[in-house]
Coordinates of C-alpha atoms and ligand atoms in Angstrom, one line a residue:
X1 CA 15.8 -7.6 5.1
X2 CA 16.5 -5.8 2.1
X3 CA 13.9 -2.8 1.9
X4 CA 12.7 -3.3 -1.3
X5 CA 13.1 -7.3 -2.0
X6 CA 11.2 -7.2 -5.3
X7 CA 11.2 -4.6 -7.9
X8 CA 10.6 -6.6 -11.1
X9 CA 6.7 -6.7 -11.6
X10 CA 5.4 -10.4 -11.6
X11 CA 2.7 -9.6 -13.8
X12 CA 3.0 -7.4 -16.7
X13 CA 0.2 -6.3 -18.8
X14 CA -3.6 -6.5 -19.4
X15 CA -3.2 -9.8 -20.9
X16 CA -1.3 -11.1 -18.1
X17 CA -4.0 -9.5 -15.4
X18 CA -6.8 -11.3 -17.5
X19 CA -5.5 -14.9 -17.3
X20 CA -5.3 -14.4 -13.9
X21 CA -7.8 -17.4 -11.8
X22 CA -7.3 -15.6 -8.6
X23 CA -9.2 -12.4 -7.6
X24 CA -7.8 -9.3 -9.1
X25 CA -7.7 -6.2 -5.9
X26 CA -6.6 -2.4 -6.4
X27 CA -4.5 -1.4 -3.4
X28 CA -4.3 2.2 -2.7
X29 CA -7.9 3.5 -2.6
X30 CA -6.9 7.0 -4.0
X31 CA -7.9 8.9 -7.6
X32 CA -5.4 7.0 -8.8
X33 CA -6.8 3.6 -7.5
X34 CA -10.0 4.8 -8.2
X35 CA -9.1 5.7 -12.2
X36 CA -7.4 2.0 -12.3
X37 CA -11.1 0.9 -11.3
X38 CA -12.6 2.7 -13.6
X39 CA -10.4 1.3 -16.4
X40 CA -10.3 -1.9 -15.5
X41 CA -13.9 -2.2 -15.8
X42 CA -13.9 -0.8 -18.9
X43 CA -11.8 -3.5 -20.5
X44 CA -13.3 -6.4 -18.8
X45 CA -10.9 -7.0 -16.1
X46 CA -13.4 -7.9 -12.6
X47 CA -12.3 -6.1 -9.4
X48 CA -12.9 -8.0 -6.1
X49 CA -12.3 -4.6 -4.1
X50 CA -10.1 -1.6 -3.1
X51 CA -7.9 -1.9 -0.3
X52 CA -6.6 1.0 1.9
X53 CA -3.9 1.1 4.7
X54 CA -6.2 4.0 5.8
X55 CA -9.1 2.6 6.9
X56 CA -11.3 5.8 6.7
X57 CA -11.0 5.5 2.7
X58 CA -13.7 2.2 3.7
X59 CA -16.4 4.6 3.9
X60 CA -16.2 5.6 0.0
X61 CA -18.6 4.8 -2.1
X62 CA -17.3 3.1 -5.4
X63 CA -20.1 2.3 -7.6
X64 CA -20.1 -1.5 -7.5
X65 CA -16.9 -2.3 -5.4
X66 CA -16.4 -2.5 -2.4
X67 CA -13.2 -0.4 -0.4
X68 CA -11.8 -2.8 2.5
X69 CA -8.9 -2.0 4.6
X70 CA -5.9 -4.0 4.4
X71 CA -5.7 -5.6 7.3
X72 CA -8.7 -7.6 6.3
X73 CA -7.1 -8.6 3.0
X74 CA -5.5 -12.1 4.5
X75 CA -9.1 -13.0 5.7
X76 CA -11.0 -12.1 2.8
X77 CA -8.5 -13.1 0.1
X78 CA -6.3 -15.9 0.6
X79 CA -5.1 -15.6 -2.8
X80 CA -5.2 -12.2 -4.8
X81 CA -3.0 -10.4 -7.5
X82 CA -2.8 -7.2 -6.7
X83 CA -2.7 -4.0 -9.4
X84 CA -0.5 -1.2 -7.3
X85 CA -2.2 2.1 -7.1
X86 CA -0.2 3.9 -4.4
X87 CA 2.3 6.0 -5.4
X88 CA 5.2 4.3 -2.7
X89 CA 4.8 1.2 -4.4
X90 CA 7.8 -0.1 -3.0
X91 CA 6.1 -0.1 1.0
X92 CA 3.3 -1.6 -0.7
X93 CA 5.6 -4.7 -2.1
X94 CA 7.2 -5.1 0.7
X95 CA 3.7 -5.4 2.6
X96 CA 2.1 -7.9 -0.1
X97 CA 5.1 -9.7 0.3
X98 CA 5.5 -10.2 4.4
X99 CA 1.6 -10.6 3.8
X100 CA 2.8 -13.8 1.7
X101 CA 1.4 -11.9 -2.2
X102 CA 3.5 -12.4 -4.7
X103 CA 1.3 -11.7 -7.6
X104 CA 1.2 -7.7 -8.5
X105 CA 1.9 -5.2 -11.4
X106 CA 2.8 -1.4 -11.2
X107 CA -0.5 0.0 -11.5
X108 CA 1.3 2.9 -13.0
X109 CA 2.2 0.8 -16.1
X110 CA -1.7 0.6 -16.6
X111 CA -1.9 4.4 -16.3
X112 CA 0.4 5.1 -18.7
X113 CA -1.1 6.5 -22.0
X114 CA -5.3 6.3 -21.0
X115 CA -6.9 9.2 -21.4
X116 CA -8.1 10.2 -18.1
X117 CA -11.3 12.0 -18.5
X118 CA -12.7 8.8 -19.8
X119 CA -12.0 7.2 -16.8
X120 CA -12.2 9.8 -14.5
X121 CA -13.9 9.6 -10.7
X122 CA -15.4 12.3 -8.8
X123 CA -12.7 15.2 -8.4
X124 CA -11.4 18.4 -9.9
X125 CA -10.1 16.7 -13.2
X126 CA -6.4 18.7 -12.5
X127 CA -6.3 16.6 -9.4
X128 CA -7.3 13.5 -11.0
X129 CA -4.2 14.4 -13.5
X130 CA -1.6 15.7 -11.0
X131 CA -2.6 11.7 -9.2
X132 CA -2.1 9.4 -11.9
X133 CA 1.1 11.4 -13.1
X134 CA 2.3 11.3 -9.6
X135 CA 1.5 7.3 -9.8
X136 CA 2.9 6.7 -13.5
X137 CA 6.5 8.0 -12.8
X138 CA 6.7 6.8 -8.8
X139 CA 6.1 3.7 -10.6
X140 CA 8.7 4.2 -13.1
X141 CA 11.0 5.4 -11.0
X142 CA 10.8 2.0 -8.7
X143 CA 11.1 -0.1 -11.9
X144 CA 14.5 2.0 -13.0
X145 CA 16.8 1.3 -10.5
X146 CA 19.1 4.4 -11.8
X147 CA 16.5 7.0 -10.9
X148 CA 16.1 8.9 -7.9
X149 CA 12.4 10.2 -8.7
X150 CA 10.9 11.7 -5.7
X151 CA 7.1 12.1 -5.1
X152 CA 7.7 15.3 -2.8
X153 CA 10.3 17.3 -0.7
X154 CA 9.5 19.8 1.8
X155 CA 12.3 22.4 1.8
X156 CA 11.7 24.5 5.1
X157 CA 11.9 28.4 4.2
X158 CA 11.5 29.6 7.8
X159 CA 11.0 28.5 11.5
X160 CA 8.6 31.4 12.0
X161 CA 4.9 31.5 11.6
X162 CA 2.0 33.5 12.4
X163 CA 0.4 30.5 14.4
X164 CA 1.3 29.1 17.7
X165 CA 0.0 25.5 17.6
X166 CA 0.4 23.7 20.1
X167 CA 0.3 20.2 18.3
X168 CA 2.5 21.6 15.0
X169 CA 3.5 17.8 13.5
X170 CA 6.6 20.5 12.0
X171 CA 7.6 21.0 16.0
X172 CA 7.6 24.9 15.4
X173 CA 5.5 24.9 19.1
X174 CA 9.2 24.6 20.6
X175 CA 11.3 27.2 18.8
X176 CA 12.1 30.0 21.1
X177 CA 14.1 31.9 18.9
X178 CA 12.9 30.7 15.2
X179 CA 14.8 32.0 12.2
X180 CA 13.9 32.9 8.4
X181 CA 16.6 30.4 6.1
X182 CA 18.7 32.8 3.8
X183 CA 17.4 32.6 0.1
X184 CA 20.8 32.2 -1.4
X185 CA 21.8 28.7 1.1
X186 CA 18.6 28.0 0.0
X187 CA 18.8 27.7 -3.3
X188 CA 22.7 26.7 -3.1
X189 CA 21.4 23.6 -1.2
X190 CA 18.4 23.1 -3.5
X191 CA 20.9 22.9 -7.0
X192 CA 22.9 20.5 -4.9
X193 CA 20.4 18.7 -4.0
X194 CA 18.7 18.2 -7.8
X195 CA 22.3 17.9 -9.5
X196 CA 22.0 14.2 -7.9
X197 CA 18.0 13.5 -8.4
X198 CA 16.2 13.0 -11.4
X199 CA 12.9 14.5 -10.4
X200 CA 11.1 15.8 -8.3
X201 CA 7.1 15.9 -8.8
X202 CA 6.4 18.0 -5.8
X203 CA 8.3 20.5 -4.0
X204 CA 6.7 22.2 -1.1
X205 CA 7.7 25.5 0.2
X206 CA 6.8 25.3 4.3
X207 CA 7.4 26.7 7.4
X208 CA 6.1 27.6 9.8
X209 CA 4.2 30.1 7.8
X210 CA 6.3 30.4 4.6
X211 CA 5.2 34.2 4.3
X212 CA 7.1 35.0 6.7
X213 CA 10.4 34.7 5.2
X214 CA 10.3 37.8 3.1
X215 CA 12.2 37.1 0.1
X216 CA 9.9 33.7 -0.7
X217 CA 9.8 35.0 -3.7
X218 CA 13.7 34.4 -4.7
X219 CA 13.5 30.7 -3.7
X220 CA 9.5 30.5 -5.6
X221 CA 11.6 31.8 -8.7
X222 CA 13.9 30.0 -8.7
X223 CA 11.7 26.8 -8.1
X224 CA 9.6 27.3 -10.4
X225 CA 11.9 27.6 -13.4
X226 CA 14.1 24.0 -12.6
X227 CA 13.2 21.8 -15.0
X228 CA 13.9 19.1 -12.3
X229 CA 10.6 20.0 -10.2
X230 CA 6.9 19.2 -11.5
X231 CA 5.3 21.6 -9.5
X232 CA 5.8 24.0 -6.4
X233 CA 3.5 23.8 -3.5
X234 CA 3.3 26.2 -0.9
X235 CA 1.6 25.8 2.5
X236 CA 0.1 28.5 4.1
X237 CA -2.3 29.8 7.2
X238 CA -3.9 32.2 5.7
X239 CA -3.2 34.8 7.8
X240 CA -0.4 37.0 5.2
X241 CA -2.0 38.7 1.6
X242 CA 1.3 38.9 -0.6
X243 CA 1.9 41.3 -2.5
X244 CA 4.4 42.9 -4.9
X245 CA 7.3 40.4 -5.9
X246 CA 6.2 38.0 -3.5
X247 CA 2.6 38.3 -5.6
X248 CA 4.3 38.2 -8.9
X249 CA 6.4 35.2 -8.1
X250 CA 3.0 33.5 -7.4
X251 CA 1.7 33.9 -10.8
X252 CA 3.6 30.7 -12.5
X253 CA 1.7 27.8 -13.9
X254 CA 3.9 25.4 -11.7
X255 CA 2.5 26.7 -8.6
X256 CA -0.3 25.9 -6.1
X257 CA -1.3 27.4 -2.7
X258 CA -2.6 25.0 0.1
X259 CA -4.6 27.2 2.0
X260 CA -5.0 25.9 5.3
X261 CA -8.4 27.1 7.2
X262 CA -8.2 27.3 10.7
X263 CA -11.5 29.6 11.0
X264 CA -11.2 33.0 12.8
X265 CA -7.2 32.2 13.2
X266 CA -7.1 32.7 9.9
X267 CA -8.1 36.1 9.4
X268 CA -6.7 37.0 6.2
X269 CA -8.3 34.2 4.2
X270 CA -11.1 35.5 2.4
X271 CA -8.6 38.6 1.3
X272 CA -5.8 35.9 0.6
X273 CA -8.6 33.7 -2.1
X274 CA -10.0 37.2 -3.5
X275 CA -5.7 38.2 -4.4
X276 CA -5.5 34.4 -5.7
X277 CA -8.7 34.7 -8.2
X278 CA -8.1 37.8 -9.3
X279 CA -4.4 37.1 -10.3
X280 CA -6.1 33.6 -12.0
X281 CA -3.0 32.0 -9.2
X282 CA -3.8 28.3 -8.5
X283 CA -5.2 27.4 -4.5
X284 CA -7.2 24.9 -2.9
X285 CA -8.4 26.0 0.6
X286 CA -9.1 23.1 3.3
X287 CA -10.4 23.3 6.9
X288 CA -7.3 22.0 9.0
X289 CA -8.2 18.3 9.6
X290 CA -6.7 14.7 10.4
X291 CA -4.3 16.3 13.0
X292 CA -3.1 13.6 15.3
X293 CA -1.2 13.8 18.4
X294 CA 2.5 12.8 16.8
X295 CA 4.4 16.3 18.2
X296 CA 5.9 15.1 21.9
X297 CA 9.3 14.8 22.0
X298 CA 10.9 12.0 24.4
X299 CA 12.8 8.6 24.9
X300 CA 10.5 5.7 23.9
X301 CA 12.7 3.0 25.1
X302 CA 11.6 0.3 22.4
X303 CA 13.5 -2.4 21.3
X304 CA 15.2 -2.2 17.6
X305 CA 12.3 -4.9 16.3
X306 CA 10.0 -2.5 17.7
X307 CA 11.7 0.0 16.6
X308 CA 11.8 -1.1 13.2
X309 CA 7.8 -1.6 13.2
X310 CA 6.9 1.7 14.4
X311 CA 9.1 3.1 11.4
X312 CA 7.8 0.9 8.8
X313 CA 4.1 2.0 9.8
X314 CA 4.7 5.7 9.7
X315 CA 3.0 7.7 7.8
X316 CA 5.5 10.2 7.5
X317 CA 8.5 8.4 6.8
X318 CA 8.5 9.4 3.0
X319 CA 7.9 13.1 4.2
X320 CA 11.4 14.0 2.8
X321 CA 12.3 16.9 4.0
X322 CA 15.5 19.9 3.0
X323 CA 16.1 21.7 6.7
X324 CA 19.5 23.9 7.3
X325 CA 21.3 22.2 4.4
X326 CA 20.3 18.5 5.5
X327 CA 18.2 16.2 3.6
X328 CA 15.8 14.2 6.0
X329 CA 13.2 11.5 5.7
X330 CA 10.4 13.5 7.8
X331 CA 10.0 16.6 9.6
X332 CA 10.2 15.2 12.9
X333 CA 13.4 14.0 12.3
X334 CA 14.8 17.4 10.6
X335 CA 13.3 19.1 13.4
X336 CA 14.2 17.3 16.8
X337 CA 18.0 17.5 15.0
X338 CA 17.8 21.1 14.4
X339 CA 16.4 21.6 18.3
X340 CA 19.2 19.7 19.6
X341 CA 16.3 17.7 21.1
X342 CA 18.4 14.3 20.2
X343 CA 21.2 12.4 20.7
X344 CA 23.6 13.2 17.2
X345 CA 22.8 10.8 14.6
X346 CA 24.6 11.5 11.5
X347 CA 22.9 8.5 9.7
X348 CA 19.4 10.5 9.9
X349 CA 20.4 12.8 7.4
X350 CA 22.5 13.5 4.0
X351 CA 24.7 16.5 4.7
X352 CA 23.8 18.4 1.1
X353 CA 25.8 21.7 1.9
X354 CA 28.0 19.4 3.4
X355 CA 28.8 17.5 0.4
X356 CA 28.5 20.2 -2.2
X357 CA 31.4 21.6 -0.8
X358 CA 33.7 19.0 -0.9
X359 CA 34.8 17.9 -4.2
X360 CA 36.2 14.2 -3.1
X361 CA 32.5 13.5 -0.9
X362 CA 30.2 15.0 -4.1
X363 CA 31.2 12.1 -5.9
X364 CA 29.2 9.7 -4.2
X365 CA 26.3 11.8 -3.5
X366 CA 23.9 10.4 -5.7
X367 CA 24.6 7.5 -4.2
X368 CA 24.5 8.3 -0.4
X369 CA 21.3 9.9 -1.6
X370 CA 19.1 6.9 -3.4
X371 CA 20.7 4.6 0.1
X372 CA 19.1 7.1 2.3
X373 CA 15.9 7.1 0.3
X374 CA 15.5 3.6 -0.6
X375 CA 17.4 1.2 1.8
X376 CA 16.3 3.0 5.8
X377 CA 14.7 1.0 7.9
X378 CA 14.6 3.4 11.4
X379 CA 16.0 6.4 12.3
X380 CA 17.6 7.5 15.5
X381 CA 15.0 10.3 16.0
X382 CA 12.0 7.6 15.8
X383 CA 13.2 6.2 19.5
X384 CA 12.3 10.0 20.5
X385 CA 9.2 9.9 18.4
X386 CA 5.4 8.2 18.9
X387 CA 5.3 8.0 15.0
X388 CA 2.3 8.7 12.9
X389 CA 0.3 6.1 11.5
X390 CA -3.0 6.1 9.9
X391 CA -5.5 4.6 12.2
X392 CA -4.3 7.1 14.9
X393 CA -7.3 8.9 16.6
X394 CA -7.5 12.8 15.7
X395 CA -7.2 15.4 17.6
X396 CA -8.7 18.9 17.5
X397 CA -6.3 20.9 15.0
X398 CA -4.9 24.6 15.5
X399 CA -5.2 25.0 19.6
X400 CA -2.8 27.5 20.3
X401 CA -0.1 28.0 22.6
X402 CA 1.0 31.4 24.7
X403 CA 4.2 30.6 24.9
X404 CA 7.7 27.9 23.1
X405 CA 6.8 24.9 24.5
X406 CA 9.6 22.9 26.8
X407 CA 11.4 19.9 25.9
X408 CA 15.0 18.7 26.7
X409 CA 18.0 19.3 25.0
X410 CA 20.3 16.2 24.4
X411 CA 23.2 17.8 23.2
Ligands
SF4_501 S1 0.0 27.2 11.3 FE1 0.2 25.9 13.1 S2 0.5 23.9 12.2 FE2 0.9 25.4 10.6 S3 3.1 25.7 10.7 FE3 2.2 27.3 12.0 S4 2.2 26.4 14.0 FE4 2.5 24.7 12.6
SF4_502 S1 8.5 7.5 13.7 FE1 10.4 8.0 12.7 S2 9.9 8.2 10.5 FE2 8.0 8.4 11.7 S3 7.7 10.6 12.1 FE3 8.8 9.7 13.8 S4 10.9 10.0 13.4 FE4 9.9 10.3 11.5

């Protein structure tokens, strides 16, 4: 089946939503959902409820709605039109629809234009913001056909990281001889990469521990100033204080630190905020949480229905990700490829260095690229993968390993 079977919204406006008889729902329980809510009441439109893939988002408490999650929507609601709050609105049509919905509008069209601190929920209003733009132009960019707009991409800096953790969902438990990526492939790959996209709303600077790689601050600069990317995240243990151009690089209005707190392992944190406020640099600092066990690597033997499923499900399968000059759908993917941990698949990835050196190839790039991001439906590396799905139980985050972990090479 064609990935994305619908992308013309069957109901368009406010109007439309209020001659609607059946019960109106918000799917996607997030600030942007929760915005939409707000809104919506304000103009007189009813909300039955919130629905959630994630079935932890039940526990919120909405003032006078209800969040279910959606695998209780066909009992509840036999009929519902559905205003779209997630930001992959295209998974979420493709759900209504096998669900046997066929009444839904972009919730991003709604967005557009209301002034958010009227409607705002409980959050940092940036947040709220940096949500509902992320939701307006996802939206868009599913309702324009000719854009490649992409909510984030993870370009990996450096295989090396202060941390040894043993359930890394980036696989860097099982790199014996990890390596920093040279700046200058990385930011060749990079403009080859956004010569054929239209925008990109988040790119994230990763690792391992992105500090590590020395001369972050080339690729941060460089980043920062494409007019192509919204903003530049980086992701970070807090275990390195930068300093001098790595410091100076931080100090743009495009970026923001994720600080990840894994308590006494991170024993540079409370330097690493004090640098960040005094140099007014953007962070949010989070204990390391949610961690499931998605990291071993081996054969899973499923059938190509099965296969399908598990890949459809995945949380991570819009985790695009830039690794050695390849452009990949997740990091598990990037990394059991760059491991050698298996079989070759060339259909897992877009060759970007590949392509950007070869005139006759660069042609069709734009193309190969929207294909690989709109119309997958597995990957080779998901029969070596247990996926990553929402209702997975957690698992205790940042346990740490003496030595590379083990795993078999396939090639
Ligand atoms: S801190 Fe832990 S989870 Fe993060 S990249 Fe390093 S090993 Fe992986
Ligand atoms: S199941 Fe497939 S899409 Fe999901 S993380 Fe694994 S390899 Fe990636």
């Amino acid at each position: 089946m064609d990935k994305y079977p619908v992308n013309t919204p069957p109901v368009q406006s406010l109007d439309d939503l209020r001659e609607q008889e059946s019960p109106v729902v918000i799917f996607g329980a997030g600030f942007a959902g929760q915005v939409l809510l707000n809104f919506c009441t304000s103009v007189g439109i009813s909300i039955a409820c919130i629905c959630d893939n994630n079935g932890d988002k039940s526990k919120l408490d909405l003032p006078g709605c209800e969040v279910i999650p959606a695998s209780e929507l066909v009992n509840r609601y036999s009929d519902a039109c559905f205003i779209i709050a997630a930001a992959d609105i295209g998974d979420v049509v493709l759900q209504l629809s096998e669900l046997g919905y066929e009444n839904w509008i972009a919730g991003g069209l709604l967005l557009k234009g209301i002034d958010i601190s009227e409607h705002a929920c409980k959050g940092p209003l940036e947040f709220l913001e940096y949500s509902v733009s992320t939701c307006i132009l996802c939206h868009e960019s599913y309702l324009t056909p000719d854009k490649i707009f992409l909510r984030s991409v993870d370009l990996v800096i450096t295989e090396r990281c202060s941390l040894k953790c043993q359930d890394c969902s980036n696989l860097m438990q099982y790199y014996e001889t990890p390596i920093n990526y040279d700046s200058a492939s990385l930011i060749m790959t990079v403009d080859s990469f956004l010569n054929e996209v239209d925008e990109v709303n988040e790119f994230r600077v990763i690792g391992g521990e992105p500090f590590m790689n020395k001369r972050i601050d080339l690729v941060l600069t460089h980043l920062s100033a494409h007019e192509k990317i919204k903003k530049v995240v980086i992701y970070t243990n807090g275990t390195i204080v930068p300093k001098g151009d790595v410091l100076k690089a931080l100090m743009n209005a495009k970026i923001v630190l994720i600080v990840t707190d894994y308590e006494a392992l991170s024993r540079n944190i409370d330097q690493l905020k004090q640098i960040l406020d005094e140099n007014k640099i953007t962070y949010y600092a989070a204990k390391a949480q949610n961690w499931t066990d998605c990291a071993a690597i081996g054969p899973q033997h499923r059938s190509v229905d099965e296969q399908k499923d598990v890949y459809k499900r995945c949380c991570a399968k819009n985790l695009f990700t830039i690794l050695d000059g390849k452009f990949y759908r997740c990091p598990f993917s990037a990394h059991v490829d760059r491991l050698k941990a298996v079989p070759k698949d060339e259909s897992d990835y877009v060759d970007i260095a590949g392509f950007a050196s070869n005139q006759e190839n660069a042609k069709t790039l734009k193309s190969i690229i929207r294909d690989f991001v709109f119309d997958k439906d597995q990957l080779g590396a998901c029969d070596y993968c247990v996926g990553r799905f929402l209702e997975d139980p957690k698992i205790t985050p940042g346990i740490q390993t003496s030595a590379p972990l083990s795993y078999q090479r396939r090639r």
